Coordinates of C-alpha atoms and ligand atoms in Angstrom, one line a residue:
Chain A
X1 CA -9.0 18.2 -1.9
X2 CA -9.1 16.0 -5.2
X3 CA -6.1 14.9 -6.2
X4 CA -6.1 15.5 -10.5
X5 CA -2.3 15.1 -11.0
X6 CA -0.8 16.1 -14.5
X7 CA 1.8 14.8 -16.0
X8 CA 5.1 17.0 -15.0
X9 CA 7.0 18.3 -17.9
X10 CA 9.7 20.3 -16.4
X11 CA 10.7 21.4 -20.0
X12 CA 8.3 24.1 -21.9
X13 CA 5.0 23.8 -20.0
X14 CA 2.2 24.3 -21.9
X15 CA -0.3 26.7 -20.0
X16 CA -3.8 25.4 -19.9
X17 CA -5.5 28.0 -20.7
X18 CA -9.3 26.2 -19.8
X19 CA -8.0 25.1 -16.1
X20 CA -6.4 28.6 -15.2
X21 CA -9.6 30.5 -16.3
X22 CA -11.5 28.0 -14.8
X23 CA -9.6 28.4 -11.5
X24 CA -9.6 32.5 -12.1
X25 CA -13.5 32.1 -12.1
X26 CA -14.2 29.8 -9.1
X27 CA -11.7 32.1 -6.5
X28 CA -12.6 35.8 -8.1
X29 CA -9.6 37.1 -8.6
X30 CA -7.9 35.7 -5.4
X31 CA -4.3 35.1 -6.1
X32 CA -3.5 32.4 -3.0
X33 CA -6.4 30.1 -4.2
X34 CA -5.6 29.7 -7.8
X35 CA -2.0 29.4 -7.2
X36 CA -2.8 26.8 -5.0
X37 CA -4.9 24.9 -7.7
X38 CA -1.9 25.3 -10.0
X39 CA 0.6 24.0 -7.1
X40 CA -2.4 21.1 -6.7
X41 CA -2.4 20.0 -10.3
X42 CA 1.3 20.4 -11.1
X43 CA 3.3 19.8 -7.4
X44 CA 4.9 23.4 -8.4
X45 CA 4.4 26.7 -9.6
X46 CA 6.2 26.9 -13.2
X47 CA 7.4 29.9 -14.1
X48 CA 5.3 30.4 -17.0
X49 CA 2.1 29.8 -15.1
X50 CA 3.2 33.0 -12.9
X51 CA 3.8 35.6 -15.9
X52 CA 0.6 34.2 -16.8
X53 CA -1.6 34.5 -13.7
X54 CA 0.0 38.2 -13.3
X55 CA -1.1 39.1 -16.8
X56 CA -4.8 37.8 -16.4
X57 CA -5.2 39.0 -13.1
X58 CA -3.4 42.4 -14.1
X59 CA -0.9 42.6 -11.0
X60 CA 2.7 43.0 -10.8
X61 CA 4.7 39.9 -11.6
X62 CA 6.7 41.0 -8.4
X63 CA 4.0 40.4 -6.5
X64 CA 3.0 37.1 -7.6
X65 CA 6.5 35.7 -7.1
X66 CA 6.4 37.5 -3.6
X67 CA 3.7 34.8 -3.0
X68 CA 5.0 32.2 -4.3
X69 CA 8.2 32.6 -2.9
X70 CA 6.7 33.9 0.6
X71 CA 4.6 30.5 1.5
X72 CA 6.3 27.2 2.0
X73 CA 3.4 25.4 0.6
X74 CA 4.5 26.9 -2.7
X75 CA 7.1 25.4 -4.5
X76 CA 8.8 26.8 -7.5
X77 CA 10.8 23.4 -8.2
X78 CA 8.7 20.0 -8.8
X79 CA 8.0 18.5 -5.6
X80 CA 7.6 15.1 -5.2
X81 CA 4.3 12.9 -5.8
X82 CA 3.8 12.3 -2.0
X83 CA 4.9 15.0 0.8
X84 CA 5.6 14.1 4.1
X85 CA 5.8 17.1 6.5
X86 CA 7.1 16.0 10.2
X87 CA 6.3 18.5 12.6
X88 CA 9.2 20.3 14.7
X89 CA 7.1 21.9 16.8
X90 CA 8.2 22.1 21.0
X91 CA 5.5 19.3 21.7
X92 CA 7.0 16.9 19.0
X93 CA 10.0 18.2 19.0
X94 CA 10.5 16.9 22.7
X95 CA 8.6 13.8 21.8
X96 CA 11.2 13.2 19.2
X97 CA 10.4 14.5 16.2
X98 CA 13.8 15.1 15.2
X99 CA 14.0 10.9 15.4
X100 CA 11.5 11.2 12.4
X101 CA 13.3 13.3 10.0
X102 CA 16.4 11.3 10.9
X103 CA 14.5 7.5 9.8
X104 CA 12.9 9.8 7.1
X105 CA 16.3 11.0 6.1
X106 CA 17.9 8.0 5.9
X107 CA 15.3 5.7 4.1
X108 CA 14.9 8.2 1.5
X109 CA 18.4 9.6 1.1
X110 CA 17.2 13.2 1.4
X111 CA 17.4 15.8 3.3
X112 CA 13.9 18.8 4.8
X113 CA 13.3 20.6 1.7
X114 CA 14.1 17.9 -1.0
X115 CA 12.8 15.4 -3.0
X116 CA 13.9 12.1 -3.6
X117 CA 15.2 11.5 -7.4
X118 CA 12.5 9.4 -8.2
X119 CA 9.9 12.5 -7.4
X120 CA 8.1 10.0 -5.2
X121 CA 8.3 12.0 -2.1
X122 CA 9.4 15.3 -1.1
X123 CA 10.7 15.8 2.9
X124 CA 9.5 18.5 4.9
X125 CA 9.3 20.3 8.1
X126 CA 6.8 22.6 10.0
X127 CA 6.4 24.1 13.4
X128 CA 3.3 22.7 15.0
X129 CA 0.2 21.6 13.2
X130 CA -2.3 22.1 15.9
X131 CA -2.2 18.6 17.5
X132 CA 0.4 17.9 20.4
X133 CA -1.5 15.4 22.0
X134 CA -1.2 13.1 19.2
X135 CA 2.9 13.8 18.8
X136 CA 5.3 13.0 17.4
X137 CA 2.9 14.3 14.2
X138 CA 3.8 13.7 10.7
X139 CA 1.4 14.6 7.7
X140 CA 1.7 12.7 4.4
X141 CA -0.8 13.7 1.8
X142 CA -3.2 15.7 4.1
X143 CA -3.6 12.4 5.8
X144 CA -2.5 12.7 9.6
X145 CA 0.1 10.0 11.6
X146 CA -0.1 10.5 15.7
X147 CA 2.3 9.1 18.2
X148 CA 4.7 8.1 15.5
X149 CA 7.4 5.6 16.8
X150 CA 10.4 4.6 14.3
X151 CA 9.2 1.1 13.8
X152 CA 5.8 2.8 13.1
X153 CA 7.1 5.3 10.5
X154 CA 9.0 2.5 8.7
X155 CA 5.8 0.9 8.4
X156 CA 3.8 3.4 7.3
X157 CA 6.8 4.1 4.7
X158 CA 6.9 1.1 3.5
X159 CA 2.7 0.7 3.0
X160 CA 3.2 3.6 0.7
X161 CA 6.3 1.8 -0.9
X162 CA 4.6 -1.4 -1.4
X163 CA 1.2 0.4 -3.2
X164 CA 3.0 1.9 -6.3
X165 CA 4.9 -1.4 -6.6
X166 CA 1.2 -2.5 -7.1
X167 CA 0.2 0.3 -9.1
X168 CA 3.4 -0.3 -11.4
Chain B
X1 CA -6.6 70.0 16.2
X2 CA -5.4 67.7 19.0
X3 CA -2.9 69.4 21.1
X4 CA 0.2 67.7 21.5
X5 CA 3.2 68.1 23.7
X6 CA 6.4 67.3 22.0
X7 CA 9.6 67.5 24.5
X8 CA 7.8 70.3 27.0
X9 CA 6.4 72.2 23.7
X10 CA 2.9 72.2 23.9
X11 CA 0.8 72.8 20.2
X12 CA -2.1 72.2 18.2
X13 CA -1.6 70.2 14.9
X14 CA -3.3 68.9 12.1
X15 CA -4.8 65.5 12.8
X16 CA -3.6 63.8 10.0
X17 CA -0.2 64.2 11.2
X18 CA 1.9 61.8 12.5
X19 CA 4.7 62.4 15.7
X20 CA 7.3 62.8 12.7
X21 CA 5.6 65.8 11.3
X22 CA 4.8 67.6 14.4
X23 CA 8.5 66.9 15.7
X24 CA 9.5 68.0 12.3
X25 CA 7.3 71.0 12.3
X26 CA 8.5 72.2 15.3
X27 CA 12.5 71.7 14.4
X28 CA 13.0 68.5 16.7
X29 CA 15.1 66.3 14.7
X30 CA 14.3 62.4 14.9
X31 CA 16.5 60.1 12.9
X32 CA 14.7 58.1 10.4
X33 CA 15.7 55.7 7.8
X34 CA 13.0 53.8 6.0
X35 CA 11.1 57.2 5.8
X36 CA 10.6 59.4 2.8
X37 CA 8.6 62.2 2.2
X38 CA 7.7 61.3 -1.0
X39 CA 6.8 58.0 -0.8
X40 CA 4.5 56.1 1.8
X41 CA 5.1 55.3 5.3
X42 CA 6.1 51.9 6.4
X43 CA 7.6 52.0 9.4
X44 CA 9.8 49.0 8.9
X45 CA 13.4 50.4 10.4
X46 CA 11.6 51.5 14.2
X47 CA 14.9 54.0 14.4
X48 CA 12.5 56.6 14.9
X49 CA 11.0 55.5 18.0
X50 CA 9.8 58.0 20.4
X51 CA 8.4 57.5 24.0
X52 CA 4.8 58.3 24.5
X53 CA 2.9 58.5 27.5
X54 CA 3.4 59.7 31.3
X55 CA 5.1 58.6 34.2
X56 CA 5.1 54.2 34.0
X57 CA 2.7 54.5 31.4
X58 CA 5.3 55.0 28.7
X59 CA 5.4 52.9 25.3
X60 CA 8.0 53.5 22.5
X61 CA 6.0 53.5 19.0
X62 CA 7.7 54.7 15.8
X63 CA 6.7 58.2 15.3
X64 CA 6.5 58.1 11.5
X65 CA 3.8 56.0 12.0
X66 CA 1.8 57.0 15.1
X67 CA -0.4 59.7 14.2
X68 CA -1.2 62.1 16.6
X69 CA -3.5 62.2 19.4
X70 CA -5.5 65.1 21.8
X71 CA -3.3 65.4 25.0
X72 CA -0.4 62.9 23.2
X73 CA 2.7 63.8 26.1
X74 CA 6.2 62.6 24.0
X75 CA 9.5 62.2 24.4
X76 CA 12.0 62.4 22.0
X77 CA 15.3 61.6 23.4
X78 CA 14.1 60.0 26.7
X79 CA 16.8 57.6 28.4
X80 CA 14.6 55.1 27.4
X81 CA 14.4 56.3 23.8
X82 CA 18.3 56.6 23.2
X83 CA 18.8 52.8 24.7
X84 CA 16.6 51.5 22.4
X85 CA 17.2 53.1 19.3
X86 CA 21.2 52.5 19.8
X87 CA 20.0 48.9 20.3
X88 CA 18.4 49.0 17.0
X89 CA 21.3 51.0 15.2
X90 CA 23.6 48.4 16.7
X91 CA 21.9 45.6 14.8
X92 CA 21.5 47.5 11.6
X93 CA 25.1 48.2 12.0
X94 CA 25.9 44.5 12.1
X95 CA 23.6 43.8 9.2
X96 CA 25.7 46.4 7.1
X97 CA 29.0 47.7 8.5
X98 CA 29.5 49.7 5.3
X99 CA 27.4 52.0 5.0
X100 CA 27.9 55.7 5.6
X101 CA 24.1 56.6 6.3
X102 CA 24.5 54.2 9.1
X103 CA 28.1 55.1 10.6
X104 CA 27.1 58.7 10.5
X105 CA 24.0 57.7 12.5
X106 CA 25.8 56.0 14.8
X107 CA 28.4 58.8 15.5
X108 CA 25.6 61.2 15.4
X109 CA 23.8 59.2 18.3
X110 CA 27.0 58.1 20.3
X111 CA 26.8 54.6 19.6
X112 CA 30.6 53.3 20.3
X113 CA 30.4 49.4 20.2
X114 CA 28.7 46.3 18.3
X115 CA 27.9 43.0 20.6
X116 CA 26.8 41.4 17.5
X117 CA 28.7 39.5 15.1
X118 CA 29.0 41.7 11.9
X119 CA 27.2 40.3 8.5
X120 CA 28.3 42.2 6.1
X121 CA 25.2 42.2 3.9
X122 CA 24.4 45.0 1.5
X123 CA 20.8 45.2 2.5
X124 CA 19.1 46.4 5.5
X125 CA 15.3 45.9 4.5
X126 CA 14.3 49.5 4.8
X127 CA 12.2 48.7 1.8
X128 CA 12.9 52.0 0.2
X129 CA 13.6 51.3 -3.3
X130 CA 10.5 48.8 -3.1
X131 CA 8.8 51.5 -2.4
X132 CA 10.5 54.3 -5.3
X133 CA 10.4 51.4 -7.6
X134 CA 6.5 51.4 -7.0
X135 CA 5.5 55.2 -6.0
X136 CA 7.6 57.5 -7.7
X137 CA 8.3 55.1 -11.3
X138 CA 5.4 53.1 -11.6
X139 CA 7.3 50.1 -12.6
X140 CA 6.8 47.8 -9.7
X141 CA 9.9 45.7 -10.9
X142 CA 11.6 44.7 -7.3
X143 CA 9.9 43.4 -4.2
X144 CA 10.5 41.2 -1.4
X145 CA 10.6 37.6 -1.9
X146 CA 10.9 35.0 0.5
X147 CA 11.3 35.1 4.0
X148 CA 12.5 35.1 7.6
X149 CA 16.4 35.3 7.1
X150 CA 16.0 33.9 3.1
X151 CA 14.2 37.9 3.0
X152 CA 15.6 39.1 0.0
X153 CA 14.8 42.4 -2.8
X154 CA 15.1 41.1 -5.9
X155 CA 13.4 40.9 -9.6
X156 CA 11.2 37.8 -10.7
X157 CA 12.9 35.3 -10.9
X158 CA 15.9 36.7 -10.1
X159 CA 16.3 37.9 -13.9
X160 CA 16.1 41.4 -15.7
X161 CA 13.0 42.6 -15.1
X162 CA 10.9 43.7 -18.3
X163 CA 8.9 46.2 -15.8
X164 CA 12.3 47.8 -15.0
X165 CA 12.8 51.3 -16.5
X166 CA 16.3 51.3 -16.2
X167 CA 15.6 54.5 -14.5
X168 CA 18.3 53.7 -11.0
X169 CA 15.6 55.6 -8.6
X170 CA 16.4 52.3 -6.4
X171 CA 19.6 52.9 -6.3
X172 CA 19.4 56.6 -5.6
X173 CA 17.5 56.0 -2.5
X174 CA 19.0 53.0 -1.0
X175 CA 21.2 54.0 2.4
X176 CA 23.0 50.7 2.5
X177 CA 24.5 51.1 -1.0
X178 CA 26.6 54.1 -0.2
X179 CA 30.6 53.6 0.8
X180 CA 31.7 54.7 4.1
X181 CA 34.7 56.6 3.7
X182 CA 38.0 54.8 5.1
X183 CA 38.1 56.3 9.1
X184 CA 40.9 55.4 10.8
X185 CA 40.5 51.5 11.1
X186 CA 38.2 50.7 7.6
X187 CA 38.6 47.2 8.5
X188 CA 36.5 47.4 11.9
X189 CA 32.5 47.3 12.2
X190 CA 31.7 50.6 13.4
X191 CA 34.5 53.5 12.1
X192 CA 33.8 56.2 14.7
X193 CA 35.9 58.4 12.5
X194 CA 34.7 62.0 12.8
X195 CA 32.4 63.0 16.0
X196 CA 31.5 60.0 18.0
X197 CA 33.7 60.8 21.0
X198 CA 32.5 64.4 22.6
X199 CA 28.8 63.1 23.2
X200 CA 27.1 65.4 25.9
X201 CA 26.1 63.9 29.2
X202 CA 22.6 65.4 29.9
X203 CA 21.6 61.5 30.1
X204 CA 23.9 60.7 32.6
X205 CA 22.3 63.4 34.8
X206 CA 18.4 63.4 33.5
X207 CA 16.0 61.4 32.0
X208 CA 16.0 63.3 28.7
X209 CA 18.5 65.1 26.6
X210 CA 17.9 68.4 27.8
X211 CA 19.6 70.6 25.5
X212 CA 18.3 73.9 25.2
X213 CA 19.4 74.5 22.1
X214 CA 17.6 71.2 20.7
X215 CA 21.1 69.4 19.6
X216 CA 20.5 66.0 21.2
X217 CA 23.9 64.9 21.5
X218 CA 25.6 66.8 18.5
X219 CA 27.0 69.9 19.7
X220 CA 29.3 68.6 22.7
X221 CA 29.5 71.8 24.6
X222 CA 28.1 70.9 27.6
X223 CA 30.6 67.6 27.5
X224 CA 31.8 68.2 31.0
X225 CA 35.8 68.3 31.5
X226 CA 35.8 65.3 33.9
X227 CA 34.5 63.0 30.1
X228 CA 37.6 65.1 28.4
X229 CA 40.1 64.1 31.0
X230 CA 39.1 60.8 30.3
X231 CA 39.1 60.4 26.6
X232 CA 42.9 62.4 26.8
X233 CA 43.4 59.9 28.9
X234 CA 43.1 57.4 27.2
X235 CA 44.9 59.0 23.9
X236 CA 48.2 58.6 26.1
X237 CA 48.2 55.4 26.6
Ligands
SF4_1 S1 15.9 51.1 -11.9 FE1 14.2 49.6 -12.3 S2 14.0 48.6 -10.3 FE2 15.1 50.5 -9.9 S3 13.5 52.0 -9.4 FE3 13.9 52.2 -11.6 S4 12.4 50.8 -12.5 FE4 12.5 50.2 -10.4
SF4_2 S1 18.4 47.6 -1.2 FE1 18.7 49.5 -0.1 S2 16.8 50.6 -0.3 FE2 16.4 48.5 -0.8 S3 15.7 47.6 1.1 FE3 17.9 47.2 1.0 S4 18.8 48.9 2.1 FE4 16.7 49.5 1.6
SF4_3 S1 34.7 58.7 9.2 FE1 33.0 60.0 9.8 S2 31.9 60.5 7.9 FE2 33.3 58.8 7.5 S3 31.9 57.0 7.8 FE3 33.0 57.3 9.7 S4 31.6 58.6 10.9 FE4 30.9 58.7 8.7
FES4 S1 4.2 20.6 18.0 FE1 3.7 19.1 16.5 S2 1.6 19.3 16.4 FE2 2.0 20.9 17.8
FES5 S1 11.7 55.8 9.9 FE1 10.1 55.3 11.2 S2 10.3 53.1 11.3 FE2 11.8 53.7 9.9

């Protein structure tokens, strides 16, 4: 996946007319991928972008917001620039996943489901992402951490701190 | 025409019926909920379950969804039938204790208690006005949005809806937005208020309701005296 992030205005988005068509033309019609590529570029699905997609693709604005609403990949608030999802599943679960989300919670002050204030990094949960051996699993930016430990996480945290102090 | 045998009535039908339409057809009365005849079917509700099958070979299906089949053998008020769709009333009960479609169900099918803790929502998910909103309006304004136990029928972004007529047709169709009227205790889950206490007692006997008159538990008659004597006495104390 390349990563083409745009500047988030949260107030009056303007739709980029270019990029949606673009999108429209690559998937064919297919609502999931192009409001994936809008999810991609802006970390959310604005509002505006739905009515939009609805009226170019000529479907019910119901149904596009059933969607959007329906997947938890989709976000209609900003989400934050990095997302870590710690899996819950039974095999992490037991191997103390729930000891993730609890470092996670407390180094970032937020709870599953938000995002830190900064819109650095948005905290979330899913149930299993296919690799148990390697748990507890945490992904952050489609990039996969096995056999997490809490010193590890802090770590791994703090890597990611450390780079946008150097990007800064 | 597959040949079908409905509650010992053996007949040929149309095979683009479903078990609803046959049952129908023949004046065997299922209850339903999320089904319409003019719109499509869904099958989301599963209160009309019937059995199918002989012997241990049974499986409940919903009938407004099952078409029929050459040789189909069902049941429409088995034992097994009447435990399960109480089951499911009971939970659709404790979604929405006020609504009259479903207290008149359940005094209709002899449902007389609720395990569950009562929600007191306003919605049971029968998807009917989704469906009216759609089918019979053409303005596709409402619809489902999110999911799990966030489920929810609403407008885009939860604001007026430019596709909405204005028109009420999901309002007119809903069964969870009608007001049961005040039974004897209007605070408690289930009211019970009119019929629920002569239910007949075929069932404790048989396997199926086997009223000849085809009244599945509405017409009481056959309520033996021994079930009297013991509702009287309860009255007394
Ligand atoms: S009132 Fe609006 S939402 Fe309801 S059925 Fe009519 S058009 Fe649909
Ligand atoms: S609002 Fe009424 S008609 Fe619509 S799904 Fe809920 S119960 Fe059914
Ligand atoms: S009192 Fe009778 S009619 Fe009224 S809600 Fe209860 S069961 Fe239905
Ligand atoms: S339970 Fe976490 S990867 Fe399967
Ligand atoms: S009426 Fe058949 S499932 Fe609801």
């Amino acid at each position: 996946m390349t990563q083409s992030k745009k500047n988030v205005e949260e107030v009056n988005i303007i739709i980029d007319e270019v990029f949606l068509d673009k999108s429209i033309k690559k998937h064919g019609n297919f609502l999931i991928p192009i409001l994936q590529d809008i999810q991609e570029s802006y970390r959310y699905l604005p509002e505006e972008y739905l009515i939009k997609v609805a009226e170019k693709l000529q479907i019910p604005l119901i149904n596009v917001y059933g969607v959007a609403t329906f997947y938890q990949s989709f976000g209609l608030v900003p989400k934050g620039e990095h997302i870590i999802t710690v899996c819950l599943g039974t095999a992490c679960y037991i191997r103390g996943g729930t000891n993730m989300v609890d470092v996670l919670t407390k180094e970032l002050n937020i709870k599953p489901g938000e995002t830190t204030k900064d819109k650095k990094f948005t905290l979330e949960t899913v149930h299993c992402l296919g690799c148990c051996a390697i748990s507890p699993v945490m992904v952050i930016d489609d990039k996969i951490y096995g056999n997490l430990t809490r010193a590890k996480l802090r770590k791994i945290l703090n890597r990611f701190r450390e780079n946008e102090e150097k990007l800064k | 025409m597959p040949k079908i045998k409905i509650d010992g009535i053996e007949f040929d039908c149309p095979e683009y019926w479903t078990i609803l339409d046959a049952a129908k057809f023949i004046g065997i009365n299922i209850p339903t909920l999320c089904y319409h005849e003019g719109l499509s079917t869904w099958g989301g509700c599963r209160l009309c379950i019937v059995e199918i099958g002989k012997d241990i070979n049974t499986k409940l299906v919903s009938s407004c969804t099952f078409p029929v089949q050459e040789g189909l053998y069902i049941r429409t008020a088995s034992k097994k039938v009447i435990k399960a769709r109480k089951m499911i009333l009971e939970l659709l009960i404790a979604q929405n204790p006020t609504a009259k479609v479903l207290q008149d169900l359940a005094s209709k099918i002899g449902l007389n208690k609720i395990r569950f803790k009562p929600k007191w929502e306003n919605c049971i998910y029968c998807g009917l006005c989704i469906r009216m909103c759609e089918e019979q309006m053409m303005a596709k304004a409402i619809g489902f949005v999110n999911r799990g136990n966030k489920l929810k029928i609403t407008t885009p972004f939860d604001k007026n809806s430019e596709d909405c007529r204005r028109c009420g047709g999901c309002i007119y169709i809903c069964p969870a937005c009608t007001i049961r009227c005040e039974g004897s205790h209007p605070e408690s889950v289930l009211c019970n208020g009119c019929y629920n206490i002569l239910q007949p007692t075929c069932l404790d006997v048989h396997d199926n309701y086997s009223c000849w008159m085809g009244l599945e538990g509405e017409c009481g008659i056959c309520v033996t005296t021994s079930t009297n004597q013991k509702i009287n006495e309860k009255k007394e104390i």
